[in-house]
Coordinates of C-alpha atoms and ligand atoms in Angstrom, one line a residue:
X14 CA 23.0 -21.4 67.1
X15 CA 19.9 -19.6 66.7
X16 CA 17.7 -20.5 63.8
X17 CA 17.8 -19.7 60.1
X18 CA 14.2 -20.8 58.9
X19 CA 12.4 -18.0 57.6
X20 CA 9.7 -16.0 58.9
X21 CA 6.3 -17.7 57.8
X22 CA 8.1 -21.0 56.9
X23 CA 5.1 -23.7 55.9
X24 CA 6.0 -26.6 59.1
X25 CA 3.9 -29.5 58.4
X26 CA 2.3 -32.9 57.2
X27 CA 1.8 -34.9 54.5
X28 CA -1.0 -37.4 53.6
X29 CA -2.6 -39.1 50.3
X30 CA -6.7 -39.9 50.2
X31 CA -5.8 -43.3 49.4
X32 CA -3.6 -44.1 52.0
X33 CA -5.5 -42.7 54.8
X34 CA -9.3 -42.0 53.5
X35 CA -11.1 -45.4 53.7
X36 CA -15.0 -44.9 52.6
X37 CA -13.7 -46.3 49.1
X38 CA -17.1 -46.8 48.2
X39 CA -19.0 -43.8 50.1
X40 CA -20.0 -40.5 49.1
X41 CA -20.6 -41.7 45.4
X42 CA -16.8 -42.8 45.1
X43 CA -15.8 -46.0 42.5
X44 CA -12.4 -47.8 43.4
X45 CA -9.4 -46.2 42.4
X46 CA -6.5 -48.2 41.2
X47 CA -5.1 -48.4 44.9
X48 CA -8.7 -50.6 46.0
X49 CA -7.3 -53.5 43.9
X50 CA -3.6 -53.0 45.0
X51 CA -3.8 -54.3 48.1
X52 CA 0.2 -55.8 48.0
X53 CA 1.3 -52.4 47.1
X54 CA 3.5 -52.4 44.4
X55 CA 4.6 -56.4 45.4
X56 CA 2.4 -58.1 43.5
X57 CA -0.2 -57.9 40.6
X58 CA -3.1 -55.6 41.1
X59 CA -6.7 -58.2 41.7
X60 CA -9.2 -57.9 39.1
X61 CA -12.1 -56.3 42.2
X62 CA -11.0 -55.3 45.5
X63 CA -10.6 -57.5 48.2
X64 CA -11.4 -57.7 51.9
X65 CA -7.2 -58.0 53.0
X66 CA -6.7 -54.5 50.9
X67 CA -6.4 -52.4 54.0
X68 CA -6.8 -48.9 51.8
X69 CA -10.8 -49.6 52.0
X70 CA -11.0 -48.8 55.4
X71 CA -7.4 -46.9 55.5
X72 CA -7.7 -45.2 59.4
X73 CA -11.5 -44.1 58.5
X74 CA -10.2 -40.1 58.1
X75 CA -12.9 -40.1 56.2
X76 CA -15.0 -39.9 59.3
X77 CA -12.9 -38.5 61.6
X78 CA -10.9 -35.8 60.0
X79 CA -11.9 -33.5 62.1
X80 CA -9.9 -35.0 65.5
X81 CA -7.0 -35.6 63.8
X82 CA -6.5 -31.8 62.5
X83 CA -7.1 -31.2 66.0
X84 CA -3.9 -33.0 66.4
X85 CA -2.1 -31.7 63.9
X86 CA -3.1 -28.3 65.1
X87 CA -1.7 -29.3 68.5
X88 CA 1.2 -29.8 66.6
X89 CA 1.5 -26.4 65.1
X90 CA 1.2 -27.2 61.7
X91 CA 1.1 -24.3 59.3
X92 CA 0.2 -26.5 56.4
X93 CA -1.8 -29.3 55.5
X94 CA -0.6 -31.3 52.3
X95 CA -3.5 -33.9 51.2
X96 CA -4.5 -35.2 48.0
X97 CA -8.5 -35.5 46.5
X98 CA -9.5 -38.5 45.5
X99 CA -9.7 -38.5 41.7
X100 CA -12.2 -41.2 42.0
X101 CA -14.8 -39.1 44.6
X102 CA -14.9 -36.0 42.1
X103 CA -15.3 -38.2 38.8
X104 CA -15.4 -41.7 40.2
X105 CA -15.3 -43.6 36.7
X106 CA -12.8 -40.5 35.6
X107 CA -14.3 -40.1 31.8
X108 CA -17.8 -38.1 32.8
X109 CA -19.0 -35.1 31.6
X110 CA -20.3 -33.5 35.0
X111 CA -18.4 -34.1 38.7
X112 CA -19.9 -35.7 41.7
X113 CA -21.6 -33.6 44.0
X114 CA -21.4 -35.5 47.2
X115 CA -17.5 -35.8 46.4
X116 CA -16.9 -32.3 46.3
X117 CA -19.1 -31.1 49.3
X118 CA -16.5 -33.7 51.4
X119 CA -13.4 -31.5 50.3
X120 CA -15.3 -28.3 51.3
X121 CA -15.7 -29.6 54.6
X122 CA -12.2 -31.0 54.7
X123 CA -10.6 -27.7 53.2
X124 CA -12.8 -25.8 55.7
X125 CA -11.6 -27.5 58.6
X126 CA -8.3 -27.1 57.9
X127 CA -8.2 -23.6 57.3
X128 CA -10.2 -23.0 60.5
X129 CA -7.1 -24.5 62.2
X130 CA -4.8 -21.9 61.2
X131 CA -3.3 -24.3 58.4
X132 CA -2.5 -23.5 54.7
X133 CA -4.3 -26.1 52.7
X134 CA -1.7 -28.0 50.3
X135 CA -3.3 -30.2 47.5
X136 CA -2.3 -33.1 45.9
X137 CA -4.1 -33.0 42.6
X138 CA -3.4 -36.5 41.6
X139 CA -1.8 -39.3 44.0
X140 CA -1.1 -42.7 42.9
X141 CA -5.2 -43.0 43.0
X142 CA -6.3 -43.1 38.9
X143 CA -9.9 -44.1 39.1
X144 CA -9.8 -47.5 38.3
X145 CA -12.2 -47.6 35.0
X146 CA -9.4 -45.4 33.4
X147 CA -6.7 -47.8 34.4
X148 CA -8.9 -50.9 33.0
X149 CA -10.6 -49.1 29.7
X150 CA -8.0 -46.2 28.6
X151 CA -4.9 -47.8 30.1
X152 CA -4.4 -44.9 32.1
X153 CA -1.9 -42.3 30.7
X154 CA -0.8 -44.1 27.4
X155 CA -4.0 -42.9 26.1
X156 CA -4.0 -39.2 24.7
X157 CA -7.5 -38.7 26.4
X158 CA -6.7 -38.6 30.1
X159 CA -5.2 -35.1 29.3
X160 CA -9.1 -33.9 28.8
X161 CA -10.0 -35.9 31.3
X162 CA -7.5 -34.6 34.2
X163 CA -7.8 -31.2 33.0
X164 CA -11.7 -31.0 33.4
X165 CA -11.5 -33.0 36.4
X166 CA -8.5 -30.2 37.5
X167 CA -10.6 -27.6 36.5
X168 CA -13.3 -28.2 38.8
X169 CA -11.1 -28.3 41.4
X170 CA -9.8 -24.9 40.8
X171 CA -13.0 -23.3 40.2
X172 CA -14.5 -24.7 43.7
X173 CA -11.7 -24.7 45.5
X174 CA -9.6 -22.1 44.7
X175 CA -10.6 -19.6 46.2
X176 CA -9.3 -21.4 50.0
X177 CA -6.9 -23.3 48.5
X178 CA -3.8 -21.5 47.0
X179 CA -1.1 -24.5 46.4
X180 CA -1.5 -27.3 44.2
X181 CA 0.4 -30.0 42.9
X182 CA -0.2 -31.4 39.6
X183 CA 1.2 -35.3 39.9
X184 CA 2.8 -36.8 43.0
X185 CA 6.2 -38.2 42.1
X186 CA 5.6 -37.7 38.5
X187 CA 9.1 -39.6 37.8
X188 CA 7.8 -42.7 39.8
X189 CA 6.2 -44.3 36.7
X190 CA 9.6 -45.4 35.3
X191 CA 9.4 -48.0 37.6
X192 CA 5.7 -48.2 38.9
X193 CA 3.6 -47.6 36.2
X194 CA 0.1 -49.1 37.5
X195 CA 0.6 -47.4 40.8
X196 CA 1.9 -43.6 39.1
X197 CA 0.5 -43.9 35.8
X198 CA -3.0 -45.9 36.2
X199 CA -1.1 -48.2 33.0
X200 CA -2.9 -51.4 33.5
X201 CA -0.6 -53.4 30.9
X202 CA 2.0 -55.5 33.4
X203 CA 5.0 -53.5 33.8
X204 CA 7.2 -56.7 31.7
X205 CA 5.3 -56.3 29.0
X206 CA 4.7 -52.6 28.5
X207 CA 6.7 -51.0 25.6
X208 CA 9.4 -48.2 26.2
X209 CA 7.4 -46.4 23.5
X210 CA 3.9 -46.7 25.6
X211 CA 5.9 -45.8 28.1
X212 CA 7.3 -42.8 27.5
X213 CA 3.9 -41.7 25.5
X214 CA 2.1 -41.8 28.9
X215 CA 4.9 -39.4 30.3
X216 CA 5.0 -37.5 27.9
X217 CA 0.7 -36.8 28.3
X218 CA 1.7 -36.6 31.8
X219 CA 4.0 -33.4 31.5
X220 CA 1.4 -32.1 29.0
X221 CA -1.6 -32.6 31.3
X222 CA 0.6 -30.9 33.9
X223 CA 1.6 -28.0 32.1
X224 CA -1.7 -27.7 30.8
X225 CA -3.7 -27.4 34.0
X226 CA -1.0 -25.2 35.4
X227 CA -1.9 -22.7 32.7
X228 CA -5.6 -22.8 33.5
X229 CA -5.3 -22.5 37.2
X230 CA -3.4 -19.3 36.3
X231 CA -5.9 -18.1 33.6
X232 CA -8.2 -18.9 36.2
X233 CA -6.7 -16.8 39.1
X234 CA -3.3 -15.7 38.9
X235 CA -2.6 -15.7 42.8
X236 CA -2.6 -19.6 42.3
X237 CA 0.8 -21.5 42.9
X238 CA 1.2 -24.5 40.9
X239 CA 4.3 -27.1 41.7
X240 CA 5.5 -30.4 40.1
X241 CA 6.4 -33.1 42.5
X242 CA 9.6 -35.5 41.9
X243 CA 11.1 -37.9 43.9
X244 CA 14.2 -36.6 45.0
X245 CA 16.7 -39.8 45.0
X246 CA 20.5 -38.2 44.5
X247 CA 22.5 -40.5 42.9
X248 CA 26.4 -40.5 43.7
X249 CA 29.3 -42.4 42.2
X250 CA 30.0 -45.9 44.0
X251 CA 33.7 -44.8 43.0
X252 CA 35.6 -42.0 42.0
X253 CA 36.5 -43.7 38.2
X254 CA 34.9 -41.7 36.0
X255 CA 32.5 -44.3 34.2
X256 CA 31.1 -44.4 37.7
X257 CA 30.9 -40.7 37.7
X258 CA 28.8 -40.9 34.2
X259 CA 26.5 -44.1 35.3
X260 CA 25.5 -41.9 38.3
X261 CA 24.8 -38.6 36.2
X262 CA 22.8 -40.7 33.6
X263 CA 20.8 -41.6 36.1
X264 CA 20.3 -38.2 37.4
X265 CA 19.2 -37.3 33.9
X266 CA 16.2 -40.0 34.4
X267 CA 15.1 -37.9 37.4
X268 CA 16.1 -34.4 36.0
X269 CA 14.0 -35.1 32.8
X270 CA 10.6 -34.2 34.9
X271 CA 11.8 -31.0 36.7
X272 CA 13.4 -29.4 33.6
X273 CA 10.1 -30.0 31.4
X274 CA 8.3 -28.6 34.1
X275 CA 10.9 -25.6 34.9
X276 CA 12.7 -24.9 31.5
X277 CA 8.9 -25.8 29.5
X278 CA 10.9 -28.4 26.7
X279 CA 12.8 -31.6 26.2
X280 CA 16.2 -31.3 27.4
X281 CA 18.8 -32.8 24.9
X282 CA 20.0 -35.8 27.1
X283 CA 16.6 -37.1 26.8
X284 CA 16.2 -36.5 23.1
X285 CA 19.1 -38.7 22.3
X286 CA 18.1 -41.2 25.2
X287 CA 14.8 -41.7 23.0
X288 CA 16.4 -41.9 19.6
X289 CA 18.9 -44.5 20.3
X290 CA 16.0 -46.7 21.8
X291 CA 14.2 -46.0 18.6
X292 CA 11.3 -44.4 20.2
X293 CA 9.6 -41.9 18.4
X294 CA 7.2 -39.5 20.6
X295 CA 4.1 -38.3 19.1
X296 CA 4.7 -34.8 20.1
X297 CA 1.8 -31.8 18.5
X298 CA 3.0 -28.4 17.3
X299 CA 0.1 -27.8 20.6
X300 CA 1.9 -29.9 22.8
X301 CA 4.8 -28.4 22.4
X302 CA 3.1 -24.9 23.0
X303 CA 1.4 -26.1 25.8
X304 CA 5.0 -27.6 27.7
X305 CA 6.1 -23.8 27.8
X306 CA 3.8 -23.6 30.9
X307 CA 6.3 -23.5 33.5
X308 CA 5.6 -24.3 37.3
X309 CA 5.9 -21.5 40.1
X310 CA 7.6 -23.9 42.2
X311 CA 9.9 -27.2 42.8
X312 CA 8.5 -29.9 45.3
X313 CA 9.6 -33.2 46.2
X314 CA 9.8 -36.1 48.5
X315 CA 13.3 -36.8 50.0
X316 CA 13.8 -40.5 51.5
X317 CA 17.3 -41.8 50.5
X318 CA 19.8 -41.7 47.8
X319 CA 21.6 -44.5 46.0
X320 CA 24.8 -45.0 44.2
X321 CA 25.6 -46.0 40.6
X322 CA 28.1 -48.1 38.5
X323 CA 29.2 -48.6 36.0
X324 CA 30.8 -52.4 36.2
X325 CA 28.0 -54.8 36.0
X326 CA 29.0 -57.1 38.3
X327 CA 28.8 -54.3 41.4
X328 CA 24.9 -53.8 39.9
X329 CA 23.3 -55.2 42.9
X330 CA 20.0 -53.7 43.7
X331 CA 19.1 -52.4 47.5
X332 CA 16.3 -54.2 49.2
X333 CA 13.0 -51.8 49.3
X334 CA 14.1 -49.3 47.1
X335 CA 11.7 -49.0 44.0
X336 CA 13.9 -46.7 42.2
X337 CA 16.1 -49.2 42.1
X338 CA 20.5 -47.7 42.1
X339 CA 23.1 -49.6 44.3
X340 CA 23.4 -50.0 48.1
X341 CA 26.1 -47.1 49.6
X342 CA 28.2 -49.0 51.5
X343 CA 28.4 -45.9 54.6
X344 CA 24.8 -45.5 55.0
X345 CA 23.3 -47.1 57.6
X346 CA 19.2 -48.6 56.6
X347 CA 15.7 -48.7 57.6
X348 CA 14.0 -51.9 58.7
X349 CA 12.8 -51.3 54.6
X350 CA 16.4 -51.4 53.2
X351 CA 16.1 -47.2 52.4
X352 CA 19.3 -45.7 52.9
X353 CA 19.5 -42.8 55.5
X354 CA 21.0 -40.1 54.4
X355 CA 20.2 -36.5 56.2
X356 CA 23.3 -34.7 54.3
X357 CA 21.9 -36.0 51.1
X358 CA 19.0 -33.8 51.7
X359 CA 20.9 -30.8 51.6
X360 CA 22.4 -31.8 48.2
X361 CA 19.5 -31.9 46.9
X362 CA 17.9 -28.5 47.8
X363 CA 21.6 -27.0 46.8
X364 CA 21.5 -29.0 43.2
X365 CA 17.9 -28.3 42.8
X366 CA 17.6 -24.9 43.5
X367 CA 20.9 -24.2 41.2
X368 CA 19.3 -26.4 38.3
X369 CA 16.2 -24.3 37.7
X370 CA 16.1 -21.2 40.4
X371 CA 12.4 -22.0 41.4
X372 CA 11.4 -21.7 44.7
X373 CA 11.6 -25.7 46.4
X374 CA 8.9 -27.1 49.1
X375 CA 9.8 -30.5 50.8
X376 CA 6.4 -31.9 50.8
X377 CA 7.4 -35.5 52.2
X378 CA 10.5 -36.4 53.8
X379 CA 9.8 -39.3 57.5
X380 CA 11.3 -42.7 58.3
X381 CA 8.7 -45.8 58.3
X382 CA 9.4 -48.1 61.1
X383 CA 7.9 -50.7 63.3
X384 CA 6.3 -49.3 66.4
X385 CA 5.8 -50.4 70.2
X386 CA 3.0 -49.1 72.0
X387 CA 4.1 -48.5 75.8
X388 CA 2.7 -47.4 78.9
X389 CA 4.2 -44.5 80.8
X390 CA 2.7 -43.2 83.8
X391 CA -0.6 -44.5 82.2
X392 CA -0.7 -43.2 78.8
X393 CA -0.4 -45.2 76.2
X394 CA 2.7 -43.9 73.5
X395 CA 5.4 -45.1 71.5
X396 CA 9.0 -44.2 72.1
X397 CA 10.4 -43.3 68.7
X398 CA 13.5 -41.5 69.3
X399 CA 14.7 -43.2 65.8
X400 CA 12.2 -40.9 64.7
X401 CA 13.0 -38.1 66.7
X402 CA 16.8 -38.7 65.3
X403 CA 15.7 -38.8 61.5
X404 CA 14.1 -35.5 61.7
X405 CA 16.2 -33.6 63.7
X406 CA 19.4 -34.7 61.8
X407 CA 17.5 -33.6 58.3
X408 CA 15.8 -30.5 59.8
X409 CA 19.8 -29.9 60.3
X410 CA 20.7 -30.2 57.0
X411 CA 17.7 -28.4 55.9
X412 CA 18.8 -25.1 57.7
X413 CA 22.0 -25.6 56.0
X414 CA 20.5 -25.1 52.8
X415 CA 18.4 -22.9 53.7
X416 CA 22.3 -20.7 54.9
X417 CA 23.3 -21.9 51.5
X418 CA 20.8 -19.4 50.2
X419 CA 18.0 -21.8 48.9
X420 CA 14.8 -20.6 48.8
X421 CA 12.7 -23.0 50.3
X422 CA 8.6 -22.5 51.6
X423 CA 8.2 -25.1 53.8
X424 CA 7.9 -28.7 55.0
X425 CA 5.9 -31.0 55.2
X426 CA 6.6 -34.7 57.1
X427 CA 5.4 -37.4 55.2
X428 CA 2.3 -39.3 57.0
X429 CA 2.2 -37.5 60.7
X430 CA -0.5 -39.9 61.7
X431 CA 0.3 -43.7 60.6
X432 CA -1.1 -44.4 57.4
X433 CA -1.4 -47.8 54.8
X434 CA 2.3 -47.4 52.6
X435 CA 2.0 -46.5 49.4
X436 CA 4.8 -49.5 48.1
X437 CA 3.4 -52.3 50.2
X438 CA 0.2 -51.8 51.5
X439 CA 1.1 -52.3 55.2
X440 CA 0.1 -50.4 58.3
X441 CA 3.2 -51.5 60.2
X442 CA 5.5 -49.1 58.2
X443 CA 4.4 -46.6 60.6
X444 CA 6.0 -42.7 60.0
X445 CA 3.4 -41.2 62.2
X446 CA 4.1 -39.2 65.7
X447 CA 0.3 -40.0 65.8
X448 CA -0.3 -43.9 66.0
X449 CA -3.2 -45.3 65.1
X450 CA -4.1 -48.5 66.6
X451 CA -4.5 -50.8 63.0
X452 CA -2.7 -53.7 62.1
X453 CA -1.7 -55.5 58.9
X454 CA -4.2 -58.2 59.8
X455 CA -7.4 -55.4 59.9
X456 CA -8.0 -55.7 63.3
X457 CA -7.2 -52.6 65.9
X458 CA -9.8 -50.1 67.1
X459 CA -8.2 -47.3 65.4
X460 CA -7.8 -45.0 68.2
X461 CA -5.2 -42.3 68.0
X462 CA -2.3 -42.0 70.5
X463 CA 0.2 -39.0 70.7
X464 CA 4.1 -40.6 70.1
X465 CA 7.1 -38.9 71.9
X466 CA 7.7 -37.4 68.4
X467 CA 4.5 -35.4 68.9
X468 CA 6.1 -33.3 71.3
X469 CA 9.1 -32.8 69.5
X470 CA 7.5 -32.0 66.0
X471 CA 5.5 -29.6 68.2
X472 CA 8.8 -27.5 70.0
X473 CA 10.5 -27.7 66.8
X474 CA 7.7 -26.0 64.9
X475 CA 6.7 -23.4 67.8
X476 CA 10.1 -22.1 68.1
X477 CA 10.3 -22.3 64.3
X478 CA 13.5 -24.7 64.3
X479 CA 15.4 -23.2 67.3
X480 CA 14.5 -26.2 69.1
X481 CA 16.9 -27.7 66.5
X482 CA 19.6 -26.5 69.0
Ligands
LIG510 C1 6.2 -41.8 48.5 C2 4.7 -41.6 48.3 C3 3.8 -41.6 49.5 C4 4.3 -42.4 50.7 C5 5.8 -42.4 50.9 C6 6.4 -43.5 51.8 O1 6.7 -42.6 47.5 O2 4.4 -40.4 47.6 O3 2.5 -41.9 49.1 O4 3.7 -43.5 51.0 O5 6.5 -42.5 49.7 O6 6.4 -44.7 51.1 P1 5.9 -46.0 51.7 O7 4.5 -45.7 52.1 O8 6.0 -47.0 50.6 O9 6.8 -46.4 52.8

C-alpha cells in the first residue's frame, strides 16, 4: 500500500530544556523547579538542588547541540520540537527586563536548527517554572504569573518570531490534576492543596494561554499557536453502562483543556463538576473575554490509554501511570507499567479532530525502555526492535487516521536522543534511536551512538511513510 501522509508532513523529534539541557546554572540561568526534583514526580521536591539530580548536567546539549542536530538531520527530520528554559530568559521569573545571555543561546539554537532544514517547534513552557515562582508565588495559584508568562511570552515572540513560526503555550496543560509541582510550579504538597487552589491555578493557566495566543497573533498573524494535552483515551472496563459513564467523566477531565482552548469558554460538564464540589472560580468579566482566544491548532502527547469503572472494588490503579484509570486487561506493558496501545492512537486523532475541527500535531508519542549497548561488526549500537515495533505499529494507525480524513501536520517522537524522564528522573528510561552513554548513577562519558531505530526513523521519514510497507 503506498503511503497516505501528506505532502510537507512535519516528521520529527521531541525534547524539553530540562530534560536534556544541563548548564542549570550557566548562561545567567537560576534553577527551575525540575533542579530540585531530582526523583521526578516519586518523591518530595529538596529544598536546593542536589548533586544525584541528573537534570544539572542532563546530556550537556547545552554544549553540544550542534552534533546532535547533525543527527537528527541525518535522520531527516523536518521539525524540531524543544522547549526554552523559562528560568534562562527570566531566571527568577518575576523581572522587569529578560536575560541577555539566555536569549542569545536560543538564537544560536533556533539558528542551527533552521540551517538543518528543520521547522523550529517551541515549547513555551515545559514542566520547568523557575523555581523562585514555585517557592514565593506558589506558581499558578497566584493571579500574577499570568503577567509574568505573558511578558516572559512576549519576548519570545518578539525575538523569535520571526524564525520560529509554531509555539506551544503549556506542555500537557491537563497534567496538573495530578502533578501540580511538576505542571503547575504549586509548591504546596499535592495532599494538602485545595480543589479550590487547584482549579484557580488552571483556570490562570487557560487564561495565560489564551492570552499569549492573542498577542503572538497581534504581533504577527502568520504565527501558529497550539495547546498541548495529554492524550490518554479512556474506555469502558465493561460494556454496563455505569462503566460507560465512569469512562466519559473521565474524558471530560481531559476534554476540559481542549474545549477552553478550542471553543474559548467553560463547557457545562465542568460547570456543574465545580459547583457540586462547592468551588467557586474567581473568573473577571476580562477573563472571560480574554478565554475567547482560540488556538490554531490541537497538539498532544499519545503514550497509552486506560480504562474506567465504575465498581469500586475493580478501582485498581496501573503501575507508572500518573494519570492514574485502570489496567486493560488486553494490552500488553512497558517495563514502566504504560499500556501499549497503537490503535488507541488513531481513536484519538478521529475523537479529537471530530470534537473541535482544528488541525492536530502529535508532538510526543515513543516507548521508554532499558537499553543494551552491543557491538556489531565494531560499532557500538543498541538493538531496539521493540522500538522499531512501537513506531511502526502507531505510524500504522496514524495513516489510518490520516485515510479517516484527519487533518494532521506532523509528528514528532518524543526524546530521539535519550534524555532524563520527566516522571522519574532516570536516564535508563531511554526512548532515544540516539543513545547517549549516561547512567542513573552520573557516570558515562556521554558519547552519542546511532540505535538500529536510527535507520528506520530515517527510511520511514525519507520515503515519507512508504517505508511503513
Ligand atoms: C510526557 C512529558 C515529557 C516526557 C514524556 C515521557 O509526559 O511531556 O516531558 O518525559 O512524557 O515521560 P517519562 O519521561 O516520564 O517517561
Amino acid at each position: 500500500m503506498s503511503t497516505t501522509f501528506p505532502e510537507g508532513f512535519l516528521w520529527g523529534g521531541a525534547v524539553a530544556a530540562n530534560q536534556l539541557e544541563g548548564a542549570y546554572l550557566e548562561g545567567g540561568k537560576l534553577p527551575s523547579i525540575q533542579d530540585v526534583m531530582p526523583r521526578g514526580i516519586a518523591a518530595p521536591p529538596t529544598e536546593e538542588p542536589t548533586p544525584d539530580n541528573l537534570k544539572l548536567v542532563g546530556i550537556d546539549f547545552y554544549h553540544r547541540y550542534e552534533a546532535d542536530l547533525d543527527l537528527f538531520a541525518e535522520m531527516g527530520f523536518k521539525v524540531f520540537r524543544f522547549s526554552i528554559a523559562w528560568s534562562r530568559i527570566f531566571p527568577r521569573g518575576d523581572e522587569e527586563t529578560p536575560n541577555e545571555e539566555g536569549l542569545a543561546f536560543y538564537d544560536r539554537l533556533i539558528d542551527a536548527v533552521r540551517a538543518r532544514g528543520m521547522e523550529p517547534l517551541v515549547t513555551i513552557s515545559h514542566y520547568e517554572t523557575p523555581l523562585h515562582l514555585a517557592k514565593t508565588y506558589d506558581g499558578w495559584v497566584d493571579r500574577r504569573l499570568i503577567g509574568f508568562y505573558e511578558r516572559y511570552a512576549r519576548t519570545l515572540f518578539e525575538r523569535f518570531g520571526d524564525r520560529v513560526r509554531y509555539w506551544l503555550t503549556f506542555n500537557e496543560i491537563n497534567a496538573v490534576l495530578h502533578a501540580p509541582l511538576m505542571s503547575g510550579g504549586i509548591w504546596t504538597p499535592k495532599d494538602q492543596l485545595s480543589k479550590a487552589d487547584l482549579y484557580q491555578a488552571i483556570h490562570h493557566e487557560l487564561v495565560a494561554s489564551a492570552s499569549v495566543t492573542r498577542i503572538a497573533h497581534e504581533l504577527n498573524p502568520e504565527l501558529k499557536v497550539g495547546c498541548m494535552i495529554i492524550a490518554i483515551p479512556t474506555y469502558p472496563l465493561s460494556p454496563d453502562p455505569a462503566d460507560v459513564w465512569a469512562a466519559r467523566q473521565s474524558e471530560h477531565e481531559n476534554y476540559t483543556f481542549g474545549d477552553v482552548h478550542c471553543r474559548g469558554a467553560y463547557p457545562g460538564y465542568f460547570l456543574r463538576k465545580l459547583r457540586e464540589e462547592g468551588v467557586e472560580l474567581h473568573i473577571t468579566a476580562e477573563d472571560t473575554e480574554t478565554l475567547r482566544n482560540t488556538v490554531d491548532f490541537v497538539s498532544f502527547s499519545y503514550y497509552m490509554s486506560v480504562c474506567a469503572t465504575a465498581d469500586p472494588a475493580k478501582q485498581i490503579k496501573g503501575q507508572g501511570n500518573i494519570m492514574g484509570g485502570v489496567p486493560n486487561p488486553t494490552l500488553p506493558a512497558s517495563e514502566w507499567g504504560w499500556q501499549i496501545d497503537p490503535l488507541g492512537l488513531r481513536i484519538v486523532l478521529n475523537d479529537y479532530w471530530e470534537r473541535w475541527g482544528k488541525p492536530l500535531f502529535i508532538v510526543e508519542n515513543g516507548l521508554g525502555a532499558r537499553d543494551e549497548l552491543v557491538e556489531v561488526d565494531g560499532v557500538k549500537t543498541v538493538i531496539d526492535d521493540y522500538r522499531i515495533d512501537y513506531l511502526r505499529t502507531h505510524l500504522i494507525q496514524v495513516r489510518e487516521a490520516i485515510a479517516d480524513g484527519v487533518q494532521l501536520w506532523g509528528y514528532t517522537w518524543w526524546g530521539p536522543i535519550d534524555v532524563v524522564s520527566a516522571s522519574t528522573a532516570q536516564l535508563s528510561k531511554r526512548y532515544g534511536f540516539i543513545y547517549v552513554d549516561r547512567h542513573d548513577d552520573g557516570s558515562g562519558t556521554l558519547e552519542r551512538y546511532r540505535k538500529k531505530s536510527f535507520d528506520a526513523y530515517r527510511e520511514i521519514i525519507t520515503t515519507n511513510g512508504a517505508a511503513l510497507g
